[in-house]
Amino acid sequence: MSRLLTRRGFLGGSVAGAGTLLLGGCDRLTQSDSVQRVLRMAESVTMGTQRALLSGGALAREFDEADLSPIFKSNGTSLPEWEDYARMMATNFTDWRLSIDGLVRQPLSLSLDELKRLPSRTQITRHDCVEGWSAIGKWTGVPLGLLLQTAGLAANARYAVFHCADALERTLDGSGRYYESLDLTDAFHPQTLLAYGMNGADLPVAHGAPLRLRVERQLGYKHAKYLMRIEVVDSFARIGLGNGGFWEDRGYEWYAGI
Ligand SMILES: Nc1nc2c(c(=O)[nH]1)N[C@H]1C(S)=C(S)[C@@H](COP(=O)(O)O)O[C@H]1N2
Ligand SMILES: [Mo]
């Protein structure tokens, strides 16, 4: 019982903290709106979320400006072929929206401008690709945990699945669409971002414009580019070929810890 109370106390604190962040990032929210949202968030917090918050674990190393790589390779897709993507690119992604849906209380649909007005984090980290190259870059974006808290996770939520705009090949599941997934521990890690900025500028198309995932304690293929949709699920068995990601469906590890 006392453990439960402690957990509730801890969560109360961090959820209220997120509410304050939201208030700071969007002055159109009235005090009572944000109180309502915080109450709703606290109500929907699950055991999984609690564990994620309590055992979020170590931070990936962060570097200085002087360490930035002069060249940061683009890998995998560098320009999605999908015609809808071409159309959105032509209008500077003003028509693009990110949806957050699935096992959430209140699905979200956010434009790039709306994302840019939310509280952000900037971090300089090293990207490690399984193919054997690394590069240090500076990333700016919205902490994923903040958005998931705002959407409100359902009691059975376990994973966030990231659906992308690009297809790499069409041989195995008929679509070849890139996707990835994280458990809630990594989704709520403070360095897990939905990044719209790279090295102080807008995220370039070659690196996943308008929005990509940064999940700094895992290998490069987990960092889904060209995000369109985040789907909260209890299992990824029925998505793609059922292994939690495009490369996982082709034999790579689902947990790609560095
Ligand atoms: N949508 C999408 N995301 C992706 C890929 C991809 O081909 N498509 N490639 C992955 C791999 S293997 C790596 S190493 C990084 C490369 O990111 P970069 O192009 O910014 O270097 O993106 C990852 N995310
Ligand atoms: Mo990679």
PDB file of C-alpha atoms and ligand atoms in Angstrom:
ATOM      1  CA  MET A   1       0.000   0.000   0.000  1.00  0.00           C
ATOM      2  CA  SER A   2       2.721   2.458   0.914  1.00  0.00           C
ATOM      3  CA  ARG A   3       4.545   1.579  -2.319  1.00  0.00           C
ATOM      4  CA  LEU A   4       1.416   2.321  -4.263  1.00  0.00           C
ATOM      5  CA  LEU A   5       1.043   5.625  -2.498  1.00  0.00           C
ATOM      6  CA  THR A   6       4.660   6.472  -3.243  1.00  0.00           C
ATOM      7  CA  ARG A   7       4.159   5.670  -6.902  1.00  0.00           C
ATOM      8  CA  ARG A   8       1.024   7.745  -7.018  1.00  0.00           C
ATOM      9  CA  GLY A   9       2.848  10.595  -5.330  1.00  0.00           C
ATOM     10  CA  PHE A  10       5.746  10.392  -7.767  1.00  0.00           C
ATOM     11  CA  LEU A  11       3.441  10.241 -10.756  1.00  0.00           C
ATOM     12  CA  GLY A  12       1.315  13.080  -9.448  1.00  0.00           C
ATOM     13  CA  GLY A  13       4.441  15.213  -9.400  1.00  0.00           C
ATOM     14  CA  SER A  14       5.661  14.380 -12.877  1.00  0.00           C
ATOM     15  CA  VAL A  15       2.238  14.562 -14.466  1.00  0.00           C
ATOM     16  CA  ALA A  16       1.678  17.983 -12.943  1.00  0.00           C
ATOM     17  CA  GLY A  17       5.102  18.901 -14.308  1.00  0.00           C
ATOM     18  CA  ALA A  18       4.037  17.953 -17.811  1.00  0.00           C
ATOM     19  CA  GLY A  19       0.904  20.032 -17.386  1.00  0.00           C
ATOM     20  CA  THR A  20       2.987  23.040 -16.465  1.00  0.00           C
ATOM     21  CA  LEU A  21       5.176  22.477 -19.520  1.00  0.00           C
ATOM     22  CA  LEU A  22       2.114  22.393 -21.731  1.00  0.00           C
ATOM     23  CA  LEU A  23       0.819  25.571 -20.176  1.00  0.00           C
ATOM     24  CA  GLY A  24       4.158  27.256 -20.782  1.00  0.00           C
ATOM     25  CA  GLY A  25       4.270  26.085 -24.392  1.00  0.00           C
ATOM     26  CA  CYS A  26       0.783  27.118 -25.393  1.00  0.00           C
ATOM     27  CA  ASP A  27      -0.590  30.246 -23.786  1.00  0.00           C
ATOM     28  CA  ARG A  28      -4.021  29.710 -25.299  1.00  0.00           C
ATOM     29  CA  LEU A  29      -4.645  26.940 -22.804  1.00  0.00           C
ATOM     30  CA  THR A  30      -6.479  28.349 -19.853  1.00  0.00           C
ATOM     31  CA  GLN A  31      -5.565  27.285 -16.351  1.00  0.00           C
ATOM     32  CA  SER A  32      -8.710  25.180 -16.018  1.00  0.00           C
ATOM     33  CA  ASP A  33      -8.129  23.480 -19.389  1.00  0.00           C
ATOM     34  CA  SER A  34      -4.736  22.371 -18.272  1.00  0.00           C
ATOM     35  CA  VAL A  35      -5.988  21.254 -14.871  1.00  0.00           C
ATOM     36  CA  GLN A  36      -8.637  19.172 -16.636  1.00  0.00           C
ATOM     37  CA  ARG A  37      -5.984  17.676 -18.872  1.00  0.00           C
ATOM     38  CA  VAL A  38      -3.684  16.887 -15.977  1.00  0.00           C
ATOM     39  CA  LEU A  39      -6.531  15.203 -14.136  1.00  0.00           C
ATOM     40  CA  ARG A  40      -7.401  13.200 -17.209  1.00  0.00           C
ATOM     41  CA  MET A  41      -3.751  12.225 -17.676  1.00  0.00           C
ATOM     42  CA  ALA A  42      -3.369  11.138 -14.065  1.00  0.00           C
ATOM     43  CA  GLU A  43      -6.499   9.028 -14.385  1.00  0.00           C
ATOM     44  CA  SER A  44      -5.258   7.211 -17.464  1.00  0.00           C
ATOM     45  CA  VAL A  45      -1.702   6.519 -16.337  1.00  0.00           C
ATOM     46  CA  THR A  46      -1.054   2.790 -16.558  1.00  0.00           C
ATOM     47  CA  MET A  47       1.243   0.424 -14.759  1.00  0.00           C
ATOM     48  CA  GLY A  48       3.407   0.363 -17.885  1.00  0.00           C
ATOM     49  CA  THR A  49       3.721   4.110 -17.848  1.00  0.00           C
ATOM     50  CA  GLN A  50       4.528   4.078 -14.172  1.00  0.00           C
ATOM     51  CA  ARG A  51       7.355   1.638 -14.726  1.00  0.00           C
ATOM     52  CA  ALA A  52       8.582   3.668 -17.668  1.00  0.00           C
ATOM     53  CA  LEU A  53       8.704   6.819 -15.582  1.00  0.00           C
ATOM     54  CA  LEU A  54      10.354   5.124 -12.623  1.00  0.00           C
ATOM     55  CA  SER A  55      12.954   3.107 -14.514  1.00  0.00           C
ATOM     56  CA  GLY A  56      13.529   5.310 -17.556  1.00  0.00           C
ATOM     57  CA  GLY A  57      17.204   4.728 -16.935  1.00  0.00           C
ATOM     58  CA  ALA A  58      20.444   6.230 -18.093  1.00  0.00           C
ATOM     59  CA  LEU A  59      20.808   9.032 -20.585  1.00  0.00           C
ATOM     60  CA  ALA A  60      22.757   8.543 -23.797  1.00  0.00           C
ATOM     61  CA  ARG A  61      25.931  10.632 -23.894  1.00  0.00           C
ATOM     62  CA  GLU A  62      25.475  14.192 -25.141  1.00  0.00           C
ATOM     63  CA  PHE A  63      28.204  16.091 -26.986  1.00  0.00           C
ATOM     64  CA  ASP A  64      29.220  19.712 -27.686  1.00  0.00           C
ATOM     65  CA  GLU A  65      28.761  21.817 -30.801  1.00  0.00           C
ATOM     66  CA  ALA A  66      32.464  21.315 -31.553  1.00  0.00           C
ATOM     67  CA  ASP A  67      31.853  17.573 -31.878  1.00  0.00           C
ATOM     68  CA  LEU A  68      29.237  17.862 -34.667  1.00  0.00           C
ATOM     69  CA  SER A  69      30.138  15.736 -37.688  1.00  0.00           C
ATOM     70  CA  PRO A  70      30.893  17.856 -40.781  1.00  0.00           C
ATOM     71  CA  ILE A  71      29.095  15.236 -42.864  1.00  0.00           C
ATOM     72  CA  PHE A  72      26.089  13.263 -41.661  1.00  0.00           C
ATOM     73  CA  LYS A  73      25.265  10.489 -44.112  1.00  0.00           C
ATOM     74  CA  SER A  74      21.678   9.870 -45.179  1.00  0.00           C
ATOM     75  CA  ASN A  75      20.828   6.182 -45.017  1.00  0.00           C
ATOM     76  CA  GLY A  76      17.960   4.053 -46.315  1.00  0.00           C
ATOM     77  CA  THR A  77      15.340   6.252 -47.945  1.00  0.00           C
ATOM     78  CA  SER A  78      16.570   9.755 -48.780  1.00  0.00           C
ATOM     79  CA  LEU A  79      13.458  10.824 -50.741  1.00  0.00           C
ATOM     80  CA  PRO A  80      10.166   8.934 -50.332  1.00  0.00           C
ATOM     81  CA  GLU A  81       8.579   7.992 -53.673  1.00  0.00           C
ATOM     82  CA  TRP A  82       4.958   8.238 -52.519  1.00  0.00           C
ATOM     83  CA  GLU A  83       3.069  10.883 -54.531  1.00  0.00           C
ATOM     84  CA  ASP A  84       1.292  12.242 -51.424  1.00  0.00           C
ATOM     85  CA  TYR A  85       4.704  12.891 -49.916  1.00  0.00           C
ATOM     86  CA  ALA A  86       5.843  14.774 -53.033  1.00  0.00           C
ATOM     87  CA  ARG A  87       2.730  16.942 -52.793  1.00  0.00           C
ATOM     88  CA  MET A  88       3.322  17.718 -49.113  1.00  0.00           C
ATOM     89  CA  MET A  89       6.991  18.457 -49.764  1.00  0.00           C
ATOM     90  CA  ALA A  90       6.016  20.917 -52.507  1.00  0.00           C
ATOM     91  CA  THR A  91       4.007  22.946 -49.986  1.00  0.00           C
ATOM     92  CA  ASN A  92       6.713  22.815 -47.311  1.00  0.00           C
ATOM     93  CA  PHE A  93       4.716  20.271 -45.262  1.00  0.00           C
ATOM     94  CA  THR A  94       1.981  22.798 -44.414  1.00  0.00           C
ATOM     95  CA  ASP A  95      -0.598  20.095 -45.320  1.00  0.00           C
ATOM     96  CA  TRP A  96       1.194  17.370 -43.383  1.00  0.00           C
ATOM     97  CA  ARG A  97      -0.207  16.274 -40.043  1.00  0.00           C
ATOM     98  CA  LEU A  98       0.953  13.756 -37.475  1.00  0.00           C
ATOM     99  CA  SER A  99      -1.772  11.613 -36.003  1.00  0.00           C
ATOM    100  CA  ILE A 100      -1.488   9.869 -32.673  1.00  0.00           C
ATOM    101  CA  ASP A 101      -4.174   7.254 -32.271  1.00  0.00           C
ATOM    102  CA  GLY A 102      -4.888   3.669 -31.282  1.00  0.00           C
ATOM    103  CA  LEU A 103      -5.097   2.889 -27.565  1.00  0.00           C
ATOM    104  CA  VAL A 104      -5.384   6.512 -26.432  1.00  0.00           C
ATOM    105  CA  ARG A 105      -8.182   8.413 -24.748  1.00  0.00           C
ATOM    106  CA  GLN A 106      -7.982  11.434 -27.009  1.00  0.00           C
ATOM    107  CA  PRO A 107      -6.386  10.975 -30.454  1.00  0.00           C
ATOM    108  CA  LEU A 108      -4.239  13.913 -31.564  1.00  0.00           C
ATOM    109  CA  SER A 109      -3.682  15.418 -34.993  1.00  0.00           C
ATOM    110  CA  LEU A 110      -0.902  17.992 -35.081  1.00  0.00           C
ATOM    111  CA  SER A 111       0.496  20.206 -37.818  1.00  0.00           C
ATOM    112  CA  LEU A 112       4.198  20.960 -38.020  1.00  0.00           C
ATOM    113  CA  ASP A 113       3.561  24.492 -36.740  1.00  0.00           C
ATOM    114  CA  GLU A 114       1.623  23.150 -33.787  1.00  0.00           C
ATOM    115  CA  LEU A 115       4.449  20.743 -32.927  1.00  0.00           C
ATOM    116  CA  LYS A 116       6.966  23.582 -33.126  1.00  0.00           C
ATOM    117  CA  ARG A 117       4.942  25.587 -30.588  1.00  0.00           C
ATOM    118  CA  LEU A 118       5.110  22.825 -27.961  1.00  0.00           C
ATOM    119  CA  PRO A 119       7.919  22.538 -25.403  1.00  0.00           C
ATOM    120  CA  SER A 120      11.069  21.293 -27.128  1.00  0.00           C
ATOM    121  CA  ARG A 121      14.381  19.706 -26.297  1.00  0.00           C
ATOM    122  CA  THR A 122      17.687  20.003 -28.184  1.00  0.00           C
ATOM    123  CA  GLN A 123      20.385  17.350 -27.843  1.00  0.00           C
ATOM    124  CA  ILE A 124      23.698  16.546 -29.525  1.00  0.00           C
ATOM    125  CA  THR A 125      24.118  12.793 -29.795  1.00  0.00           C
ATOM    126  CA  ARG A 126      25.911  10.119 -31.763  1.00  0.00           C
ATOM    127  CA  HIS A 127      23.928   8.095 -34.278  1.00  0.00           C
ATOM    128  CA  ASP A 128      25.209   4.544 -34.742  1.00  0.00           C
ATOM    129  CA  CYS A 129      24.132   2.590 -37.805  1.00  0.00           C
ATOM    130  CA  VAL A 130      24.262  -1.191 -37.771  1.00  0.00           C
ATOM    131  CA  GLU A 131      26.188  -0.962 -41.067  1.00  0.00           C
ATOM    132  CA  GLY A 132      29.182   0.342 -39.136  1.00  0.00           C
ATOM    133  CA  TRP A 133      29.169   4.136 -39.435  1.00  0.00           C
ATOM    134  CA  SER A 134      28.458   6.815 -36.817  1.00  0.00           C
ATOM    135  CA  ALA A 135      27.832  10.551 -36.911  1.00  0.00           C
ATOM    136  CA  ILE A 136      27.189  13.249 -34.318  1.00  0.00           C
ATOM    137  CA  GLY A 137      24.216  15.544 -34.919  1.00  0.00           C
ATOM    138  CA  LYS A 138      22.097  18.080 -33.090  1.00  0.00           C
ATOM    139  CA  TRP A 139      18.401  17.310 -32.869  1.00  0.00           C
ATOM    140  CA  THR A 140      15.471  19.507 -31.812  1.00  0.00           C
ATOM    141  CA  GLY A 141      11.988  18.214 -31.204  1.00  0.00           C
ATOM    142  CA  VAL A 142       9.104  17.456 -28.883  1.00  0.00           C
ATOM    143  CA  PRO A 143       9.561  14.778 -26.213  1.00  0.00           C
ATOM    144  CA  LEU A 144       7.366  11.871 -27.296  1.00  0.00           C
ATOM    145  CA  GLY A 145       6.294  11.197 -23.694  1.00  0.00           C
ATOM    146  CA  LEU A 146       4.654  14.595 -23.449  1.00  0.00           C
ATOM    147  CA  LEU A 147       2.440  13.869 -26.458  1.00  0.00           C
ATOM    148  CA  LEU A 148       1.566  10.385 -25.253  1.00  0.00           C
ATOM    149  CA  GLN A 149       0.640  11.768 -21.846  1.00  0.00           C
ATOM    150  CA  THR A 150      -1.548  14.383 -23.463  1.00  0.00           C
ATOM    151  CA  ALA A 151      -3.270  11.795 -25.654  1.00  0.00           C
ATOM    152  CA  GLY A 152      -3.779   9.676 -22.532  1.00  0.00           C
ATOM    153  CA  LEU A 153      -2.815   6.013 -22.739  1.00  0.00           C
ATOM    154  CA  ALA A 154      -5.458   3.331 -22.370  1.00  0.00           C
ATOM    155  CA  ALA A 155      -4.902   0.722 -19.668  1.00  0.00           C
ATOM    156  CA  ASN A 156      -3.731  -1.898 -22.187  1.00  0.00           C
ATOM    157  CA  ALA A 157      -1.286   0.352 -24.090  1.00  0.00           C
ATOM    158  CA  ARG A 158       2.161  -1.272 -24.450  1.00  0.00           C
ATOM    159  CA  TYR A 159       3.914  -0.037 -27.598  1.00  0.00           C
ATOM    160  CA  ALA A 160       4.071   3.001 -29.849  1.00  0.00           C
ATOM    161  CA  VAL A 161       4.214   2.074 -33.543  1.00  0.00           C
ATOM    162  CA  PHE A 162       5.664   4.635 -35.960  1.00  0.00           C
ATOM    163  CA  HIS A 163       4.227   4.593 -39.484  1.00  0.00           C
ATOM    164  CA  CYS A 164       6.371   6.266 -42.172  1.00  0.00           C
ATOM    165  CA  ALA A 165       5.766   7.756 -45.599  1.00  0.00           C
ATOM    166  CA  ASP A 166       8.358   5.639 -47.437  1.00  0.00           C
ATOM    167  CA  ALA A 167       8.572   2.093 -48.752  1.00  0.00           C
ATOM    168  CA  LEU A 168      11.974   0.457 -49.125  1.00  0.00           C
ATOM    169  CA  GLU A 169      11.035  -2.650 -51.071  1.00  0.00           C
ATOM    170  CA  ARG A 170       7.970  -4.632 -51.970  1.00  0.00           C
ATOM    171  CA  THR A 171       9.035  -8.246 -51.714  1.00  0.00           C
ATOM    172  CA  LEU A 172       7.957  -9.500 -48.283  1.00  0.00           C
ATOM    173  CA  ASP A 173       4.724  -8.042 -46.943  1.00  0.00           C
ATOM    174  CA  GLY A 174       3.432  -6.604 -50.199  1.00  0.00           C
ATOM    175  CA  SER A 175       3.982  -2.979 -49.232  1.00  0.00           C
ATOM    176  CA  GLY A 176       7.517  -2.618 -47.900  1.00  0.00           C
ATOM    177  CA  ARG A 177       6.358   0.417 -45.929  1.00  0.00           C
ATOM    178  CA  TYR A 178       8.888   1.467 -43.261  1.00  0.00           C
ATOM    179  CA  TYR A 179       7.694   1.278 -39.682  1.00  0.00           C
ATOM    180  CA  GLU A 180       9.155   0.905 -36.209  1.00  0.00           C
ATOM    181  CA  SER A 181       8.010   0.441 -32.627  1.00  0.00           C
ATOM    182  CA  LEU A 182       9.110   1.215 -29.072  1.00  0.00           C
ATOM    183  CA  ASP A 183       7.918   0.037 -25.699  1.00  0.00           C
ATOM    184  CA  LEU A 184       6.710   2.630 -23.204  1.00  0.00           C
ATOM    185  CA  THR A 185      10.041   2.714 -21.341  1.00  0.00           C
ATOM    186  CA  ASP A 186      11.802   4.038 -24.426  1.00  0.00           C
ATOM    187  CA  ALA A 187       8.798   6.093 -25.522  1.00  0.00           C
ATOM    188  CA  PHE A 188       8.869   8.022 -22.219  1.00  0.00           C
ATOM    189  CA  HIS A 189      12.675   8.309 -22.026  1.00  0.00           C
ATOM    190  CA  PRO A 190      13.565  12.026 -21.792  1.00  0.00           C
ATOM    191  CA  GLN A 191      15.834  11.876 -24.872  1.00  0.00           C
ATOM    192  CA  THR A 192      13.194  10.234 -27.059  1.00  0.00           C
ATOM    193  CA  LEU A 193      12.109  13.011 -29.405  1.00  0.00           C
ATOM    194  CA  LEU A 194       9.963  13.644 -32.420  1.00  0.00           C
ATOM    195  CA  ALA A 195      12.561  15.810 -34.151  1.00  0.00           C
ATOM    196  CA  TYR A 196      11.765  18.543 -36.686  1.00  0.00           C
ATOM    197  CA  GLY A 197      15.161  20.241 -36.458  1.00  0.00           C
ATOM    198  CA  MET A 198      18.687  19.060 -37.271  1.00  0.00           C
ATOM    199  CA  ASN A 199      21.891  21.027 -36.660  1.00  0.00           C
ATOM    200  CA  GLY A 200      19.925  24.243 -36.070  1.00  0.00           C
ATOM    201  CA  ALA A 201      17.835  24.129 -39.276  1.00  0.00           C
ATOM    202  CA  ASP A 202      14.631  22.411 -40.404  1.00  0.00           C
ATOM    203  CA  LEU A 203      15.069  18.656 -40.706  1.00  0.00           C
ATOM    204  CA  PRO A 204      16.231  18.011 -44.312  1.00  0.00           C
ATOM    205  CA  VAL A 205      14.263  15.633 -46.544  1.00  0.00           C
ATOM    206  CA  ALA A 206      17.243  13.253 -46.695  1.00  0.00           C
ATOM    207  CA  HIS A 207      17.073  12.920 -42.901  1.00  0.00           C
ATOM    208  CA  GLY A 208      13.311  12.395 -42.586  1.00  0.00           C
ATOM    209  CA  ALA A 209      11.420  15.690 -43.058  1.00  0.00           C
ATOM    210  CA  PRO A 210       9.182  16.891 -41.660  1.00  0.00           C
ATOM    211  CA  LEU A 211       9.477  14.699 -38.541  1.00  0.00           C
ATOM    212  CA  ARG A 212      11.572  11.751 -37.380  1.00  0.00           C
ATOM    213  CA  LEU A 213      12.089   9.754 -34.261  1.00  0.00           C
ATOM    214  CA  ARG A 214      15.251  10.029 -32.123  1.00  0.00           C
ATOM    215  CA  VAL A 215      15.685   7.188 -29.641  1.00  0.00           C
ATOM    216  CA  GLU A 216      19.224   7.699 -28.509  1.00  0.00           C
ATOM    217  CA  ARG A 217      19.952   4.435 -26.701  1.00  0.00           C
ATOM    218  CA  GLN A 218      19.206   2.328 -29.752  1.00  0.00           C
ATOM    219  CA  LEU A 219      20.714   1.757 -33.202  1.00  0.00           C
ATOM    220  CA  GLY A 220      19.959   3.853 -36.274  1.00  0.00           C
ATOM    221  CA  TYR A 221      17.249   1.714 -37.827  1.00  0.00           C
ATOM    222  CA  LYS A 222      14.962   2.367 -34.823  1.00  0.00           C
ATOM    223  CA  HIS A 223      15.017   6.139 -35.632  1.00  0.00           C
ATOM    224  CA  ALA A 224      12.028   6.155 -37.995  1.00  0.00           C
ATOM    225  CA  LYS A 225      12.097   9.003 -40.553  1.00  0.00           C
ATOM    226  CA  TYR A 226       9.152  10.558 -42.490  1.00  0.00           C
ATOM    227  CA  LEU A 227       6.651  10.065 -39.664  1.00  0.00           C
ATOM    228  CA  MET A 228       2.962  10.122 -40.559  1.00  0.00           C
ATOM    229  CA  ARG A 229       1.239   8.347 -37.727  1.00  0.00           C
ATOM    230  CA  ILE A 230       1.915   7.002 -34.249  1.00  0.00           C
ATOM    231  CA  GLU A 231      -0.352   4.141 -33.301  1.00  0.00           C
ATOM    232  CA  VAL A 232      -0.503   2.980 -29.686  1.00  0.00           C
ATOM    233  CA  VAL A 233      -1.072  -0.781 -29.497  1.00  0.00           C
ATOM    234  CA  ASP A 234      -1.070  -3.655 -27.038  1.00  0.00           C
ATOM    235  CA  SER A 235       0.771  -5.925 -29.495  1.00  0.00           C
ATOM    236  CA  PHE A 236       2.484  -5.430 -32.858  1.00  0.00           C
ATOM    237  CA  ALA A 237       1.800  -9.009 -33.972  1.00  0.00           C
ATOM    238  CA  ARG A 238      -0.641  -7.897 -36.678  1.00  0.00           C
ATOM    239  CA  ILE A 239       1.459  -5.002 -38.033  1.00  0.00           C
ATOM    240  CA  GLY A 240       3.760  -5.608 -40.999  1.00  0.00           C
ATOM    241  CA  LEU A 241       5.151  -9.125 -40.633  1.00  0.00           C
ATOM    242  CA  GLY A 242       4.635  -8.996 -36.872  1.00  0.00           C
ATOM    243  CA  ASN A 243       8.152  -8.329 -35.563  1.00  0.00           C
ATOM    244  CA  GLY A 244       7.811  -4.658 -34.681  1.00  0.00           C
ATOM    245  CA  GLY A 245       9.655  -2.972 -37.548  1.00  0.00           C
ATOM    246  CA  PHE A 246      10.706  -3.028 -41.195  1.00  0.00           C
ATOM    247  CA  TRP A 247      14.196  -4.333 -40.414  1.00  0.00           C
ATOM    248  CA  GLU A 248      12.962  -6.529 -37.574  1.00  0.00           C
ATOM    249  CA  ASP A 249      10.741  -8.247 -40.174  1.00  0.00           C
ATOM    250  CA  ARG A 250      13.968  -8.908 -42.069  1.00  0.00           C
ATOM    251  CA  GLY A 251      15.878 -10.440 -39.151  1.00  0.00           C
ATOM    252  CA  TYR A 252      17.205  -7.545 -37.050  1.00  0.00           C
ATOM    253  CA  GLU A 253      16.700  -7.384 -33.278  1.00  0.00           C
ATOM    254  CA  TRP A 254      13.606  -5.550 -32.020  1.00  0.00           C
ATOM    255  CA  TYR A 255      15.568  -4.132 -29.069  1.00  0.00           C
ATOM    256  CA  ALA A 256      18.611  -2.579 -30.717  1.00  0.00           C
ATOM    257  CA  GLY A 257      20.398  -1.265 -27.599  1.00  0.00           C
ATOM    258  CA  ILE A 258      23.777   0.385 -28.103  1.00  0.00           C
TER     259      ILE A 258
HETATM  260  N1  LIG B   1      11.373   5.867 -42.784  1.00  0.00           N
HETATM  261  C1  LIG B   1      12.631   5.432 -42.702  1.00  0.00           C
HETATM  262  N2  LIG B   1      13.292   5.572 -41.542  1.00  0.00           N
HETATM  263  C2  LIG B   1      14.568   5.146 -41.437  1.00  0.00           C
HETATM  264  C3  LIG B   1      15.240   4.513 -42.520  1.00  0.00           C
HETATM  265  C4  LIG B   1      14.520   4.402 -43.731  1.00  0.00           C
HETATM  266  O1  LIG B   1      15.019   3.895 -44.756  1.00  0.00           O
HETATM  267  N3  LIG B   1      13.217   4.865 -43.798  1.00  0.00           N
HETATM  268  N4  LIG B   1      16.521   4.052 -42.350  1.00  0.00           N
HETATM  269  C5  LIG B   1      16.998   3.828 -40.971  1.00  0.00           C
HETATM  270  C6  LIG B   1      18.431   3.638 -40.826  1.00  0.00           C
HETATM  271  S1  LIG B   1      19.065   2.096 -41.122  1.00  0.00           S
HETATM  272  C7  LIG B   1      19.247   4.623 -40.345  1.00  0.00           C
HETATM  273  S2  LIG B   1      20.880   4.361 -40.031  1.00  0.00           S
HETATM  274  C8  LIG B   1      18.728   5.979 -40.135  1.00  0.00           C
HETATM  275  C9  LIG B   1      19.462   6.929 -41.031  1.00  0.00           C
HETATM  276  O2  LIG B   1      19.146   8.243 -40.710  1.00  0.00           O
HETATM  277  P1  LIG B   1      19.802   9.398 -41.544  1.00  0.00           P
HETATM  278  O3  LIG B   1      19.325   9.257 -42.978  1.00  0.00           O
HETATM  279  O4  LIG B   1      19.391  10.675 -40.908  1.00  0.00           O
HETATM  280  O5  LIG B   1      21.298   9.177 -41.473  1.00  0.00           O
HETATM  281  O6  LIG B   1      17.336   6.105 -40.400  1.00  0.00           O
HETATM  282  C10 LIG B   1      16.581   4.988 -40.071  1.00  0.00           C
HETATM  283  N5  LIG B   1      15.196   5.325 -40.253  1.00  0.00           N
HETATM  284 MO    MO B   2      21.146   2.092 -40.123  1.00  0.00          MO
END
